[in-house]
Amino acid sequence: MAYRVAVLAGDGIGPEIVGVTVDILRAVGKRFNFEIDYEEALVGGIAYDATGTPLPESTLEVCKRSDAVLLGAVGGPKWDNIQPPTLRPEVGALLPLRKELSLFANLRPAILFPALAGVSSLRADLVADGLNILVVRELTGGIYFGQPKGRDADNSRAVDTCIYTRDEILRIARVGFESARKRKKILCSVDKANVLETSRLWREVVTELAPEYPDVALTHMLVDNCAMQLVRDPRQFDVIVTENMFGDILSDEAAMLTGSLGMLASASLGSATTTAGGTFGLYEPVHGSAPDIAGKGIANPLATILSAALLLRNSLLLEDAAAALELAVATTLSAGSRTADISEPGKISLGTADMAAAVLNHLG
Ligand code: IPM
Ligand code: MG
C-alpha cells in the first residue's frame, strides 16, 4: 500500500527545493521498495493570491488525510503588507497549520557535517569534530498563541500573552527526555525562570518528570546564558528543550553554527499515528522562502532533502531509507560539492538541480 504525503511547495525558492526533493524521494522509494502518493496543495502567498487566504480549508484537508506533510517555505515581499496582518503567509499559514494539525513538538537538529567545518561561523577549533545539537521547541503554545493578543483602537498599546499549561509543558518535556535517551542522554531545559512565571512552572514540571528518566542528565539554563553558551562552547549541548519563542531564536542561532541556514532540517510532530505506525508530522527546512534568489536555480536543497529523511524516519518508519539519504548528503559534501551559500575556495559550486543530482548519485 502506498503512503500518502502532502506536498506544500509554497513561495519563493519553495517550489525549486521541494521539486528536487520529491524526485529524490521517488528514487529512494524505488531503491528501498516503497511507494508514496504525492498530493500537492497551495499554501502561503501563492494560496492567498489564488483563494484569498494563505491556508485554504482544502489544503488542511489534504494534510489531514496524509501520513506526512512536506513543506517548502512561505512568504515574500509581495505579501508583507497584507491587511489584516493575520492574513500574511507566515502568521496566516504556518501558525494555523501547526495549531490545526496539533504539531506541538518541533525538532530542529543542528548538525555540522565535518566537511563543512570551514563554513561555520565559529572558530575551527570549536567545531573541528562537527556538531550535533537537537533543539526541541514547543510549537503550539506560549506567546505565539496566548490570548489576549492585539492592539488598542488608538494604537497606543499592544499586547501579547505568554501562557503555558502544565500539560503543554509535560508533553514537550517528554519529547525532550525521549530524544535525549536516543542520543547522548544529556538534556538542557531552557527558560527564563528568574523573571517569568511561565518559566517557573516550566522548570517545576520538567524537574518533576526527571525521575522517570534517571538515565538522562538534566540541567536547567536561563535563555540569555544559553544564547551565550551556544557560541562559547556548543559542544556542551546534546538536546535542548524549550518554549516556543526561545526555541525560535535559539534554533536560528544553533543553525548558523553549522555553516548555513540552508543546511537545517526540521520535523514538527504531534501525537497522531500514521498508517505506517509512525508519528504524523510536517517536515520543512528551517530557512525561509529566500525571495532574493527565487527562480535562479541556486538555492541549497539539502535542508529540504534532510527534512525528507526525517519524514521517512518519523512518519513512515523507514529508518534504512532515511539513513541512506542522510549518508548520501554527507558523502556529497565530503566529495566537495557545494551550493553558493556553503561555497569554499577549491570546491565544486553547484546549482539546486545539480546538487540534488549529486545526492542521487551518492545514493547509489
Ligand atoms: C520559524 C519561523 C516562524 C516562527 C515564523 C515565520 C512564523 O521563524 O519557523 O522558525 O517564528 O515560528
Ligand atoms: Mg524562526
Coordinates of C-alpha atoms and ligand atoms in Angstrom, one line a residue:
M1 CA 0.0 0.0 0.0
A2 CA 1.2 3.5 -0.9
Y3 CA 1.9 6.1 1.8
R4 CA 0.4 9.5 1.4
V5 CA 2.4 12.7 1.5
A6 CA 1.0 16.2 1.2
V7 CA 3.3 18.4 -0.8
L8 CA 3.1 22.1 0.0
A9 CA 5.7 23.9 -2.0
G10 CA 4.7 27.4 -1.1
D11 CA 6.6 30.6 -2.2
G12 CA 10.0 31.8 -3.2
I13 CA 12.5 29.0 -3.5
G14 CA 9.9 26.6 -2.1
P15 CA 8.9 25.0 -5.4
E16 CA 12.5 24.6 -6.5
I17 CA 13.7 22.8 -3.4
V18 CA 10.6 20.8 -2.9
G19 CA 10.6 19.7 -6.6
V20 CA 14.0 18.2 -6.5
T21 CA 13.3 16.6 -3.1
V22 CA 10.2 14.8 -4.3
D23 CA 12.3 13.5 -7.3
I24 CA 14.8 12.2 -4.7
L25 CA 12.1 10.6 -2.6
R26 CA 10.8 8.8 -5.7
A27 CA 14.3 7.4 -6.3
V28 CA 14.7 6.4 -2.7
G29 CA 11.3 4.6 -3.0
K30 CA 12.5 2.6 -6.0
R31 CA 15.7 1.7 -4.3
F32 CA 14.0 0.7 -0.9
N33 CA 10.8 -0.7 -2.4
F34 CA 8.1 1.6 -1.1
E35 CA 5.5 3.8 -2.8
I36 CA 4.3 7.2 -1.9
D37 CA 1.3 9.1 -3.4
Y38 CA 2.1 12.8 -3.5
E39 CA -0.8 15.2 -3.3
E40 CA 0.0 18.9 -3.9
A41 CA -1.8 21.7 -2.2
L42 CA -1.5 25.5 -2.1
V43 CA 0.0 27.3 0.9
G44 CA 1.3 30.8 1.6
G45 CA 1.3 33.8 -0.7
I46 CA 0.5 31.8 -3.8
A47 CA -2.5 30.4 -2.0
Y48 CA -3.5 33.9 -0.9
D49 CA -3.4 35.1 -4.5
A50 CA -5.4 32.2 -5.7
T51 CA -8.0 31.9 -3.0
G52 CA -7.8 35.0 -0.7
T53 CA -6.4 33.0 2.2
P54 CA -2.8 31.7 2.8
L55 CA -4.2 28.4 4.2
P56 CA -7.3 27.2 2.3
E57 CA -9.5 24.7 4.0
S58 CA -8.8 22.3 1.1
T59 CA -5.1 22.4 1.9
L60 CA -5.8 21.5 5.6
E61 CA -7.9 18.6 4.4
V62 CA -5.1 17.3 2.1
C63 CA -2.7 17.5 5.1
K64 CA -5.2 15.7 7.4
R65 CA -5.6 12.7 5.1
S66 CA -1.8 12.3 4.7
D67 CA 0.8 10.4 6.7
A68 CA 3.1 13.4 6.5
V69 CA 3.4 16.9 5.0
L70 CA 6.4 18.2 3.1
L71 CA 6.5 22.0 3.1
G72 CA 8.9 24.3 1.2
A73 CA 8.6 27.9 2.5
V74 CA 6.1 30.7 2.6
G75 CA 6.1 34.5 2.3
G76 CA 7.8 37.2 0.4
P77 CA 7.8 41.0 -0.1
K78 CA 4.7 40.8 -2.3
W79 CA 2.6 39.7 0.7
D80 CA 4.4 41.6 3.5
N81 CA 1.8 44.3 3.8
I82 CA -1.4 42.3 3.5
Q83 CA -4.1 43.7 5.8
P84 CA -5.0 42.4 8.3
P85 CA -1.6 41.1 9.2
T86 CA -3.2 37.8 10.3
L87 CA -3.5 37.0 6.6
R88 CA 0.2 37.3 5.9
P89 CA 1.6 33.9 4.9
E90 CA 3.9 33.4 7.9
V91 CA 1.2 34.1 10.5
G92 CA -1.8 33.1 8.5
A93 CA -0.5 29.8 7.2
L94 CA 2.4 28.4 9.3
L95 CA 0.9 29.1 12.7
P96 CA -2.6 27.8 12.0
L97 CA -1.1 24.8 10.2
R98 CA 0.8 23.9 13.4
K99 CA -2.2 24.5 15.6
E100 CA -4.8 22.8 13.4
L101 CA -2.6 19.7 13.0
S102 CA -1.6 19.7 16.7
L103 CA 2.1 19.7 15.9
F104 CA 3.3 20.7 19.3
A105 CA 6.9 19.3 19.1
N106 CA 9.4 20.9 16.7
L107 CA 12.6 19.0 16.3
R108 CA 15.4 21.0 14.8
P109 CA 18.7 19.1 14.6
A110 CA 21.6 21.4 14.1
I111 CA 24.2 19.2 12.5
L112 CA 27.6 20.5 11.3
F113 CA 28.9 18.0 8.8
P114 CA 32.7 17.7 9.4
A115 CA 33.2 18.6 5.7
L116 CA 31.6 22.0 6.4
A117 CA 33.7 22.9 9.5
G118 CA 35.3 25.7 7.4
V119 CA 32.0 27.5 6.8
S120 CA 30.8 27.5 10.4
S121 CA 30.6 31.0 12.0
L122 CA 32.7 29.6 14.9
R123 CA 36.5 29.2 15.1
A124 CA 37.6 25.9 13.6
D125 CA 39.0 24.5 16.9
L126 CA 35.5 24.9 18.5
V127 CA 33.8 22.8 15.8
A128 CA 36.6 20.6 14.5
D129 CA 34.8 17.3 15.2
G130 CA 31.5 18.5 13.8
L131 CA 28.4 19.4 15.9
N132 CA 25.2 17.7 16.6
I133 CA 22.7 19.6 18.8
L134 CA 18.9 18.9 18.8
V135 CA 16.7 21.8 19.6
V136 CA 13.2 20.6 20.8
R137 CA 11.0 23.6 20.5
E138 CA 7.4 23.8 21.9
L139 CA 5.4 24.8 18.9
T140 CA 1.7 25.4 19.6
G141 CA 1.7 27.4 22.9
G142 CA 3.4 30.3 24.7
I143 CA 3.4 33.9 23.5
Y144 CA 2.7 33.0 19.8
F145 CA -0.8 31.9 20.6
G146 CA -1.8 33.3 24.1
Q147 CA -4.9 35.5 24.4
P148 CA -5.4 38.4 24.7
K149 CA -3.3 39.5 21.8
G150 CA -3.8 42.7 19.8
R151 CA -3.8 46.4 19.9
D152 CA -5.9 49.2 21.4
A153 CA -8.0 51.0 18.8
D154 CA -6.0 54.2 19.1
N155 CA -2.7 52.3 18.6
S156 CA -1.4 53.4 21.9
R157 CA -0.8 49.9 23.3
A158 CA -0.2 46.4 22.0
V159 CA -0.3 43.1 23.9
D160 CA 0.9 39.5 23.5
T161 CA 0.2 37.0 26.2
C162 CA 2.5 34.1 27.3
I163 CA 0.6 31.2 28.7
Y164 CA 1.6 27.6 29.4
T165 CA -0.4 24.9 31.0
R166 CA 1.1 22.1 33.0
D167 CA 0.0 19.5 30.3
E168 CA 1.6 21.5 27.5
I169 CA 4.9 21.6 29.3
L170 CA 4.7 17.9 30.3
R171 CA 4.2 16.6 26.8
I172 CA 7.1 18.6 25.3
A173 CA 9.3 17.8 28.2
R174 CA 8.6 14.1 27.5
V175 CA 9.7 14.6 23.9
G176 CA 12.9 16.2 25.2
F177 CA 13.7 13.3 27.6
E178 CA 12.8 10.7 25.0
S179 CA 15.0 12.4 22.4
A180 CA 17.9 12.6 24.8
R181 CA 17.5 9.0 25.6
K182 CA 18.1 8.1 22.0
R183 CA 21.3 10.3 21.9
K184 CA 23.9 11.2 24.4
K185 CA 21.4 11.4 27.3
I186 CA 22.1 15.0 28.1
L187 CA 19.1 17.3 28.3
C188 CA 19.2 21.0 28.9
S189 CA 15.9 22.7 29.7
V190 CA 16.0 26.4 28.8
D191 CA 13.8 29.0 30.4
K192 CA 13.7 32.5 32.0
A193 CA 12.8 31.4 35.5
N194 CA 14.4 34.3 37.1
V195 CA 11.8 36.6 35.6
L196 CA 8.8 34.8 34.0
E197 CA 6.1 32.9 35.9
T198 CA 5.5 30.6 32.8
S199 CA 9.2 29.7 33.0
R200 CA 9.0 28.9 36.8
L201 CA 6.1 26.5 36.0
W202 CA 8.2 25.1 33.1
R203 CA 11.1 24.4 35.3
E204 CA 8.9 22.8 38.0
V205 CA 7.2 20.5 35.6
V206 CA 10.4 19.4 33.8
T207 CA 12.0 18.7 37.2
E208 CA 9.0 16.7 38.3
L209 CA 9.3 14.5 35.2
A210 CA 13.0 13.9 35.6
P211 CA 12.7 10.8 38.0
E212 CA 11.1 8.9 35.1
Y213 CA 14.3 9.3 33.2
P214 CA 17.1 8.5 35.6
D215 CA 19.4 7.7 32.7
V216 CA 19.2 11.3 31.3
A217 CA 21.3 14.0 32.9
L218 CA 19.0 17.1 33.2
T219 CA 20.2 20.7 33.6
H220 CA 18.4 24.0 33.5
M221 CA 19.7 27.1 31.9
L222 CA 18.5 30.6 31.5
V223 CA 17.8 31.6 27.9
D224 CA 20.3 34.5 27.8
N225 CA 23.0 32.3 29.2
C226 CA 22.1 29.6 26.7
A227 CA 22.4 32.0 23.8
M228 CA 25.9 32.9 25.1
Q229 CA 27.0 29.3 25.8
L230 CA 25.9 28.2 22.2
V231 CA 28.6 30.4 20.7
R232 CA 31.1 30.0 23.6
D233 CA 31.2 26.2 23.7
P234 CA 28.4 24.5 21.7
R235 CA 29.8 21.0 22.3
Q236 CA 28.4 21.0 25.8
F237 CA 24.9 20.6 24.4
D238 CA 23.1 17.4 23.3
V239 CA 19.4 18.1 23.5
I240 CA 17.9 21.5 24.3
V241 CA 14.2 21.6 25.2
T242 CA 12.5 25.0 25.4
E243 CA 9.3 27.0 24.9
N244 CA 8.1 28.4 21.6
M245 CA 9.8 31.8 21.3
F246 CA 13.1 30.8 23.0
G247 CA 13.2 27.8 20.6
D248 CA 12.6 30.1 17.6
I249 CA 15.5 32.2 18.5
L250 CA 18.0 29.6 19.7
S251 CA 17.3 27.3 16.8
D252 CA 18.4 30.0 14.3
E253 CA 21.5 30.6 16.4
A254 CA 22.3 26.9 16.5
A255 CA 21.7 26.7 12.8
M256 CA 24.3 29.3 12.0
L257 CA 27.0 27.3 13.9
T258 CA 26.5 24.7 11.3
G259 CA 27.6 26.9 8.4
S260 CA 24.3 27.8 6.7
L261 CA 20.6 28.1 7.5
G262 CA 20.4 26.3 4.1
M263 CA 21.5 23.0 5.8
L264 CA 18.9 22.8 8.6
A265 CA 16.0 20.4 8.5
S266 CA 13.0 20.2 10.9
A267 CA 10.2 17.9 11.9
S268 CA 7.1 19.2 13.6
L269 CA 5.3 16.3 15.3
G270 CA 2.1 15.7 17.1
S271 CA 0.7 12.6 18.8
A272 CA -1.3 11.2 15.9
T273 CA -0.2 7.9 14.5
T274 CA 0.2 7.2 10.8
T275 CA -0.8 4.1 8.8
A276 CA 2.8 3.1 9.0
G277 CA 2.7 3.2 12.8
G278 CA 4.9 6.3 12.9
T279 CA 4.1 9.8 14.1
F280 CA 2.2 12.2 11.8
G281 CA 4.4 15.2 11.1
L282 CA 5.2 18.2 9.0
Y283 CA 8.7 18.5 7.6
E284 CA 10.3 21.7 6.3
P285 CA 13.6 23.4 6.0
V286 CA 14.3 25.9 8.8
H287 CA 15.3 28.6 6.3
G288 CA 12.6 30.8 4.7
S289 CA 11.5 31.5 1.1
A290 CA 14.6 33.5 0.2
P291 CA 12.8 35.8 -2.4
D292 CA 16.1 37.3 -3.4
I293 CA 17.3 34.1 -5.0
A294 CA 13.9 32.6 -6.0
G295 CA 13.8 31.3 -9.6
K296 CA 17.5 31.4 -10.1
G297 CA 18.1 27.7 -9.5
I298 CA 20.8 28.3 -7.0
A299 CA 19.1 27.6 -3.7
N300 CA 20.6 24.9 -1.4
P301 CA 18.2 21.9 -1.5
L302 CA 19.9 20.0 1.3
A303 CA 17.8 21.2 4.2
T304 CA 14.7 20.0 2.4
I305 CA 16.3 16.8 1.4
L306 CA 17.3 16.2 5.0
S307 CA 13.8 17.1 6.1
A308 CA 12.5 14.4 3.7
A309 CA 14.9 12.0 5.6
L310 CA 13.2 12.9 8.9
L311 CA 9.9 12.3 7.2
L312 CA 10.9 8.8 6.2
R313 CA 12.2 8.1 9.7
N314 CA 9.5 9.6 11.9
S315 CA 6.3 9.3 9.9
L316 CA 6.9 6.3 7.7
L317 CA 9.3 4.3 10.0
L318 CA 11.6 3.7 7.0
E319 CA 14.8 4.0 9.0
D320 CA 17.1 2.4 6.4
A321 CA 15.9 4.7 3.7
A322 CA 16.3 7.7 6.0
A323 CA 19.8 6.8 7.0
A324 CA 20.8 6.1 3.4
L325 CA 19.6 9.5 2.3
E326 CA 21.5 11.3 5.2
L327 CA 24.6 9.3 4.3
A328 CA 24.2 10.4 0.6
V329 CA 24.1 14.0 1.7
A330 CA 27.2 13.6 3.9
T331 CA 29.1 11.9 1.1
T332 CA 28.1 14.5 -1.4
L333 CA 29.6 17.2 0.9
S334 CA 32.7 15.2 1.6
A335 CA 33.2 14.8 -2.1
G336 CA 33.4 18.6 -2.4
S337 CA 30.0 19.6 -3.8
R338 CA 28.7 22.9 -2.6
T339 CA 25.9 25.3 -3.3
A340 CA 26.6 29.1 -3.2
D341 CA 25.6 29.5 0.5
I342 CA 28.2 27.0 1.7
S343 CA 30.8 27.6 -1.0
E344 CA 34.5 27.4 -0.2
P345 CA 37.5 28.0 -2.4
G346 CA 38.6 24.9 -4.3
K347 CA 35.1 23.2 -4.0
I348 CA 32.7 22.4 -6.8
S349 CA 29.9 25.1 -6.9
L350 CA 26.5 23.7 -8.0
G351 CA 23.0 24.9 -8.5
T352 CA 19.9 23.3 -7.0
A353 CA 19.3 20.7 -9.6
D354 CA 23.0 19.6 -9.9
M355 CA 23.3 19.4 -6.1
A356 CA 20.2 17.2 -5.9
A357 CA 21.7 15.1 -8.8
A358 CA 24.9 14.7 -6.8
V359 CA 23.0 13.4 -3.8
L360 CA 21.1 11.0 -6.0
N361 CA 24.4 9.8 -7.4
H362 CA 25.8 9.1 -3.9
L363 CA 22.6 7.2 -3.1
G364 CA 23.9 4.5 -5.4
Ligands
IPM1 C1 10.2 29.5 12.2 C2 9.8 30.9 11.7 C3 8.4 31.1 12.1 C4 8.3 31.1 13.6 C5 7.7 32.4 11.5 C6 7.9 32.5 10.0 C7 6.3 32.5 11.9 O1 10.7 31.9 12.2 O2 9.6 28.5 11.8 O3 11.2 29.5 13.0 O4 8.5 32.1 14.2 O5 8.0 30.0 14.1
MG2 MG 12.4 31.1 13.2

